Amino acid sequence: MILRVQQPLTELAARLRAATRITVMTGAGVSAASGVPTFRGAGGLWRTYRAEDLATPEAFARDPALVWEWYAWRREKVASCSPNAAHVVLARWSASAKASAGQVPRDVRVVTQNVDDLHIRAGTRDLIRLHGSLWELKCFNGCSAGATTWRDERVPLPDGLPRCPYCGGYARPAVVWFGESLHGGDVNRAVEATACDVFLTVGTSAVVYPAAGFVHHARSLGAFTAEINLEPTPASSLVDVSILGAAEDVLPQLDRVIS
Ligand code: OAD
């Protein structure tokens, strides 16, 4: 077991140390140790709930109260959680990257699929959020003023459904639902970030596109690719190094080796 984890870890650490451009893409597994439920693993949200009932525009149109009840519960859950060691390491990498004296300057970008704010609370700079945020709302009717998202951090939400301050219609969480497109600007920034020396994917089941495709893209551009996950994923056979382990253990280990 130690050999299986240690050897790829040493190789990844050497690659990270030599890299000037590092991109890390994260998924729900990075927040699991903080107590935020994942989607597909044991205890995952999609094991208990149907995405079609809770995370589509059609579901919201049918029953906005039900959808808001679920999002209000998730907001409360996340509000009670704190960043873990994985968030902390990534935040430090992103923040110290350009400033580390006496070392090769590093450009570290973090791309996340997570709608919690734990990367932000840990201090990650220039985070690219592919699937939006639980703490931002937008107009469900798509009125022009309400198309720009606004922050709403109230926990719990007051009685009654959140409303668009511009047109008075229902407000919705500004997260990407099934069947919806991602923000073009976020996708472009993520695609740009695939041009890197090391592309590391952490705590994602690697099944939801376009996010799942970025590791392939990075590899086709010549990046060294690696994965950290508790279990094998569709990306495992593709990456140069696959480390089976918990993000909150492996990232601090890597950090110690490369610092
Ligand atoms: P998933 O729930 O699909 O996958 C979480 C992954 O994290 C699994 O592969 C687990 O094995 C792994 N994992 C769990 N705990 C871990 C830990 N401590 N350390 C390392 N790995 C761990 O979550 P995502 O891949 O993020 O979409 O899901 C992608 C998207 O599907 C989400 O953003 C969400 C969902 O539907 C939207 O909300 C649009």
Short mmCIF file of C-alpha atoms and ligand atoms in Angstrom, two decimals:
data_model
loop_
_atom_site.label_atom_id
_atom_site.label_comp_id
_atom_site.label_asym_id
_atom_site.label_seq_id
_atom_site.Cartn_x
_atom_site.Cartn_y
_atom_site.Cartn_z
CA MET A 1 0.00 0.00 0.00
CA ILE A 2 2.73 2.44 0.97
CA LEU A 3 4.72 1.61 -2.16
CA ARG A 4 1.64 2.03 -4.33
CA VAL A 5 1.01 5.55 -3.04
CA GLN A 6 4.57 6.64 -2.36
CA GLN A 7 6.13 6.12 -5.75
CA PRO A 8 3.56 8.11 -7.78
CA LEU A 9 3.57 10.74 -5.07
CA THR A 10 7.32 11.17 -5.40
CA GLU A 11 7.03 11.45 -9.16
CA LEU A 12 4.21 13.99 -8.94
CA ALA A 13 6.14 16.01 -6.37
CA ALA A 14 9.16 16.15 -8.69
CA ARG A 15 6.96 17.32 -11.56
CA LEU A 16 5.32 19.97 -9.38
CA ARG A 17 8.67 21.23 -8.18
CA ALA A 18 9.90 21.65 -11.74
CA ALA A 19 6.68 23.17 -13.07
CA THR A 20 6.05 26.85 -13.66
CA ARG A 21 2.38 26.50 -14.64
CA ILE A 22 0.22 24.25 -12.49
CA THR A 23 -3.53 23.80 -12.84
CA VAL A 24 -5.59 21.95 -10.25
CA MET A 25 -9.17 20.97 -10.99
CA THR A 26 -11.28 20.02 -8.00
CA GLY A 27 -14.57 18.27 -7.39
CA ALA A 28 -16.80 17.40 -4.46
CA GLY A 29 -14.25 15.00 -2.94
CA VAL A 30 -12.09 17.97 -1.93
CA SER A 31 -14.86 19.20 0.37
CA ALA A 32 -15.88 15.76 1.67
CA ALA A 33 -13.60 15.94 4.71
CA SER A 34 -15.22 19.27 5.59
CA GLY A 35 -18.58 17.51 5.81
CA VAL A 36 -20.05 18.64 2.49
CA PRO A 37 -21.80 15.66 0.83
CA THR A 38 -20.47 14.50 -2.54
CA PHE A 39 -22.83 13.60 -5.41
CA ARG A 40 -22.02 10.09 -6.51
CA GLY A 41 -20.00 8.30 -3.86
CA ALA A 42 -21.29 6.56 -0.71
CA GLY A 43 -23.76 8.96 0.92
CA GLY A 44 -23.69 11.10 -2.25
CA LEU A 45 -26.61 13.44 -2.95
CA TRP A 46 -27.55 11.72 -6.21
CA ARG A 47 -27.90 8.43 -4.32
CA THR A 48 -30.73 9.94 -2.25
CA TYR A 49 -32.23 12.60 -4.51
CA ARG A 50 -33.11 12.71 -8.18
CA ALA A 51 -31.34 15.47 -10.09
CA GLU A 52 -34.40 15.75 -12.35
CA ASP A 53 -36.51 16.78 -9.33
CA LEU A 54 -34.07 19.32 -7.89
CA ALA A 55 -31.44 20.53 -10.27
CA THR A 56 -33.09 21.39 -13.59
CA PRO A 57 -34.97 24.50 -14.81
CA GLU A 58 -38.00 22.26 -15.37
CA ALA A 59 -37.94 21.12 -11.73
CA PHE A 60 -37.82 24.74 -10.56
CA ALA A 61 -40.69 25.75 -12.87
CA ARG A 62 -42.75 22.81 -11.54
CA ASP A 63 -42.04 23.25 -7.83
CA PRO A 64 -39.82 26.22 -6.85
CA ALA A 65 -40.53 25.69 -3.14
CA LEU A 66 -39.18 22.13 -3.25
CA VAL A 67 -36.04 23.18 -5.13
CA TRP A 68 -35.45 26.09 -2.73
CA GLU A 69 -35.98 23.80 0.27
CA TRP A 70 -33.18 21.58 -1.01
CA TYR A 71 -30.84 24.48 -1.76
CA ALA A 72 -31.61 26.13 1.61
CA TRP A 73 -30.63 22.85 3.28
CA ARG A 74 -27.39 22.68 1.28
CA ARG A 75 -26.58 26.31 2.08
CA GLU A 76 -27.07 25.63 5.80
CA LYS A 77 -24.90 22.54 5.57
CA VAL A 78 -22.06 24.39 3.82
CA ALA A 79 -22.33 27.37 6.19
CA SER A 80 -21.62 25.01 9.08
CA CYS A 81 -18.49 23.55 7.38
CA SER A 82 -14.94 24.87 7.29
CA PRO A 83 -12.16 24.48 4.72
CA ASN A 84 -9.99 21.40 5.27
CA ALA A 85 -6.29 20.76 4.74
CA ALA A 86 -6.78 20.23 0.99
CA HIS A 87 -8.37 23.67 0.54
CA VAL A 88 -5.67 25.25 2.69
CA VAL A 89 -2.80 23.80 0.64
CA LEU A 90 -4.36 24.82 -2.68
CA ALA A 91 -5.04 28.32 -1.36
CA ARG A 92 -1.43 28.69 -0.29
CA TRP A 93 -0.16 27.45 -3.64
CA SER A 94 -2.42 29.90 -5.47
CA ALA A 95 -1.46 32.82 -3.26
CA SER A 96 2.27 32.34 -2.89
CA ALA A 97 2.80 31.17 -6.42
CA LYS A 98 4.00 34.38 -7.99
CA ALA A 99 5.80 35.76 -4.98
CA SER A 100 8.07 33.00 -3.70
CA ALA A 101 11.50 34.60 -3.47
CA GLY A 102 14.49 32.66 -4.69
CA GLN A 103 12.32 30.09 -6.46
CA VAL A 104 11.09 29.73 -10.00
CA PRO A 105 7.85 31.76 -10.07
CA ARG A 106 4.86 29.49 -10.32
CA ASP A 107 1.49 30.22 -11.81
CA VAL A 108 -1.02 28.04 -9.99
CA ARG A 109 -4.65 28.09 -11.11
CA VAL A 110 -7.49 26.36 -9.35
CA VAL A 111 -10.58 25.37 -11.34
CA THR A 112 -13.49 23.97 -9.34
CA GLN A 113 -16.79 22.29 -10.01
CA ASN A 114 -17.83 22.90 -6.41
CA VAL A 115 -20.62 25.35 -5.63
CA ASP A 116 -19.61 25.62 -1.96
CA ASP A 117 -17.31 28.53 -1.05
CA LEU A 118 -14.64 26.57 0.80
CA HIS A 119 -11.85 27.34 -1.69
CA ILE A 120 -12.69 31.04 -1.35
CA ARG A 121 -12.86 30.89 2.45
CA ALA A 122 -9.44 29.19 2.46
CA GLY A 123 -8.10 32.16 0.46
CA THR A 124 -7.69 30.73 -3.05
CA ARG A 125 -6.87 33.46 -5.54
CA ASP A 126 -8.43 33.77 -8.99
CA LEU A 127 -10.63 30.72 -8.53
CA ILE A 128 -12.42 29.58 -11.70
CA ARG A 129 -15.89 28.34 -10.67
CA LEU A 130 -17.35 26.23 -13.43
CA HIS A 131 -20.70 25.40 -11.82
CA GLY A 132 -21.49 28.67 -10.04
CA SER A 133 -22.05 29.35 -6.36
CA LEU A 134 -24.65 28.46 -3.76
CA TRP A 135 -24.30 32.00 -2.42
CA GLU A 136 -25.29 33.81 -5.57
CA LEU A 137 -28.77 34.19 -7.01
CA LYS A 138 -30.17 35.31 -10.33
CA CYS A 139 -33.61 35.92 -11.80
CA PHE A 140 -35.40 32.72 -12.82
CA ASN A 141 -37.39 34.61 -15.47
CA GLY A 142 -34.17 35.90 -16.97
CA CYS A 143 -35.12 39.60 -16.71
CA SER A 144 -32.26 41.69 -18.03
CA ALA A 145 -31.24 43.30 -14.71
CA GLY A 146 -31.55 40.00 -12.83
CA ALA A 147 -29.34 38.20 -15.32
CA THR A 148 -26.39 39.62 -13.37
CA THR A 149 -26.01 37.52 -10.24
CA TRP A 150 -26.17 38.97 -6.74
CA ARG A 151 -24.90 37.62 -3.42
CA ASP A 152 -27.32 36.35 -0.82
CA GLU A 153 -25.63 34.78 2.21
CA ARG A 154 -28.66 34.68 4.49
CA VAL A 155 -28.80 31.46 6.50
CA PRO A 156 -31.50 30.47 7.07
CA LEU A 157 -33.34 32.19 4.24
CA PRO A 158 -36.32 34.23 5.42
CA ASP A 159 -39.82 32.78 4.96
CA GLY A 160 -41.14 32.88 1.44
CA LEU A 161 -39.17 32.23 -1.71
CA PRO A 162 -36.34 34.60 -2.66
CA ARG A 163 -37.46 37.14 -5.23
CA CYS A 164 -35.70 39.01 -8.01
CA PRO A 165 -35.20 42.58 -6.72
CA TYR A 166 -35.67 43.92 -10.25
CA CYS A 167 -38.80 42.24 -11.64
CA GLY A 168 -40.29 40.62 -8.52
CA GLY A 169 -40.28 37.15 -10.09
CA TYR A 170 -38.66 34.15 -8.44
CA ALA A 171 -34.93 34.23 -7.84
CA ARG A 172 -32.98 30.98 -8.28
CA PRO A 173 -29.56 29.77 -7.18
CA ALA A 174 -26.92 30.89 -9.68
CA VAL A 175 -25.60 27.37 -10.14
CA VAL A 176 -25.43 25.38 -13.35
CA TRP A 177 -28.29 22.90 -13.54
CA PHE A 178 -28.53 19.80 -15.69
CA GLY A 179 -29.31 20.76 -19.26
CA GLU A 180 -27.83 24.26 -18.87
CA SER A 181 -24.71 25.69 -20.42
CA LEU A 182 -21.74 26.81 -18.40
CA HIS A 183 -20.69 30.46 -18.54
CA GLY A 184 -18.60 30.93 -21.65
CA GLY A 185 -16.11 33.15 -19.80
CA ASP A 186 -15.48 30.51 -17.11
CA VAL A 187 -15.05 27.77 -19.69
CA ASN A 188 -12.61 29.91 -21.65
CA ARG A 189 -10.52 30.60 -18.56
CA ALA A 190 -10.51 26.89 -17.70
CA VAL A 191 -9.50 25.94 -21.23
CA GLU A 192 -6.70 28.50 -21.08
CA ALA A 193 -5.57 26.93 -17.81
CA THR A 194 -5.16 23.55 -19.51
CA ALA A 195 -2.04 24.99 -21.15
CA CYS A 196 0.19 24.11 -18.20
CA ASP A 197 3.10 21.93 -17.13
CA VAL A 198 1.16 19.87 -14.58
CA PHE A 199 -2.60 19.34 -14.60
CA LEU A 200 -3.85 17.76 -11.39
CA THR A 201 -7.42 16.59 -10.97
CA VAL A 202 -8.56 16.07 -7.37
CA GLY A 203 -11.70 14.54 -5.83
CA THR A 204 -13.87 14.40 -8.91
CA SER A 205 -15.62 11.38 -10.41
CA ALA A 206 -14.59 12.79 -13.81
CA VAL A 207 -17.91 12.04 -15.48
CA VAL A 208 -19.47 15.49 -15.87
CA TYR A 209 -18.45 17.40 -19.00
CA PRO A 210 -16.99 19.77 -19.98
CA ALA A 211 -15.00 19.65 -16.71
CA ALA A 212 -14.13 15.97 -17.19
CA GLY A 213 -12.61 16.78 -20.58
CA PHE A 214 -10.05 19.29 -19.36
CA VAL A 215 -7.57 16.67 -18.22
CA HIS A 216 -7.63 15.12 -21.73
CA HIS A 217 -7.15 18.55 -23.23
CA ALA A 218 -4.24 19.35 -20.91
CA ARG A 219 -2.62 16.04 -21.83
CA SER A 220 -3.02 16.68 -25.54
CA LEU A 221 -1.21 20.00 -25.00
CA GLY A 222 1.69 18.18 -23.37
CA ALA A 223 0.95 18.60 -19.65
CA PHE A 224 1.99 15.98 -17.13
CA THR A 225 -1.36 14.80 -15.75
CA ALA A 226 -2.21 13.38 -12.35
CA GLU A 227 -5.23 12.42 -10.30
CA ILE A 228 -5.89 12.20 -6.57
CA ASN A 229 -9.02 10.29 -5.62
CA LEU A 230 -10.16 7.73 -3.09
CA GLU A 231 -11.02 5.36 -5.93
CA PRO A 232 -10.30 4.88 -9.64
CA THR A 233 -12.30 7.03 -12.08
CA PRO A 234 -12.57 7.14 -15.88
CA ALA A 235 -9.57 9.51 -15.80
CA SER A 236 -7.33 7.08 -13.91
CA SER A 237 -6.18 5.04 -16.88
CA LEU A 238 -5.46 8.20 -18.83
CA VAL A 239 -3.37 10.25 -16.46
CA ASP A 240 0.38 9.85 -16.03
CA VAL A 241 0.03 9.31 -12.30
CA SER A 242 -2.99 8.19 -10.30
CA ILE A 243 -2.80 8.46 -6.52
CA LEU A 244 -5.41 6.59 -4.53
CA GLY A 245 -5.85 8.59 -1.35
CA ALA A 246 -7.77 11.35 0.37
CA ALA A 247 -7.19 14.88 -0.90
CA GLU A 248 -6.85 16.19 2.66
CA ASP A 249 -3.97 13.73 3.26
CA VAL A 250 -2.23 13.65 -0.10
CA LEU A 251 -2.13 17.40 -0.81
CA PRO A 252 -0.46 18.26 2.53
CA GLN A 253 2.01 15.40 1.92
CA LEU A 254 2.84 16.84 -1.51
CA ASP A 255 3.08 20.31 -0.04
CA ARG A 256 5.62 19.15 2.53
CA VAL A 257 7.74 17.49 -0.15
CA ILE A 258 7.78 20.42 -2.56
CA SER A 259 8.00 23.33 -0.08
P1 OAD B 1 -18.85 13.36 -7.40
O1 OAD B 1 -19.69 13.18 -6.20
O2 OAD B 1 -19.38 12.85 -8.69
O3 OAD B 1 -17.44 12.68 -7.17
C1 OAD B 1 -16.71 12.90 -6.02
C2 OAD B 1 -15.42 12.14 -6.16
O4 OAD B 1 -14.62 12.45 -5.04
C3 OAD B 1 -15.58 10.62 -6.18
O5 OAD B 1 -14.83 10.12 -7.28
C4 OAD B 1 -14.98 10.15 -4.86
O6 OAD B 1 -14.29 8.91 -4.97
C5 OAD B 1 -14.01 11.26 -4.57
N1 OAD B 1 -13.73 11.50 -3.14
C6 OAD B 1 -14.58 11.45 -2.08
N2 OAD B 1 -13.97 11.81 -0.95
C7 OAD B 1 -12.69 12.12 -1.29
C8 OAD B 1 -11.55 12.58 -0.57
N3 OAD B 1 -11.59 12.81 0.75
N4 OAD B 1 -10.39 12.77 -1.25
C9 OAD B 1 -10.32 12.54 -2.59
N5 OAD B 1 -11.36 12.10 -3.33
C10 OAD B 1 -12.54 11.90 -2.69
O7 OAD B 1 -18.50 14.93 -7.47
P2 OAD B 1 -17.97 15.76 -8.73
O8 OAD B 1 -17.06 14.96 -9.57
O9 OAD B 1 -17.50 17.05 -8.20
O10 OAD B 1 -22.72 19.36 -10.86
O11 OAD B 1 -19.32 15.99 -9.52
C11 OAD B 1 -19.30 16.77 -10.67
C12 OAD B 1 -20.60 17.52 -10.78
O12 OAD B 1 -21.69 16.59 -10.74
C13 OAD B 1 -20.89 18.47 -9.62
O13 OAD B 1 -20.26 19.71 -9.76
C14 OAD B 1 -22.37 18.59 -9.69
C15 OAD B 1 -22.74 17.15 -9.90
O14 OAD B 1 -23.97 16.92 -10.50
C16 OAD B 1 -23.47 20.47 -10.73
O15 OAD B 1 -23.89 20.85 -9.66
C17 OAD B 1 -23.72 21.14 -12.02
#
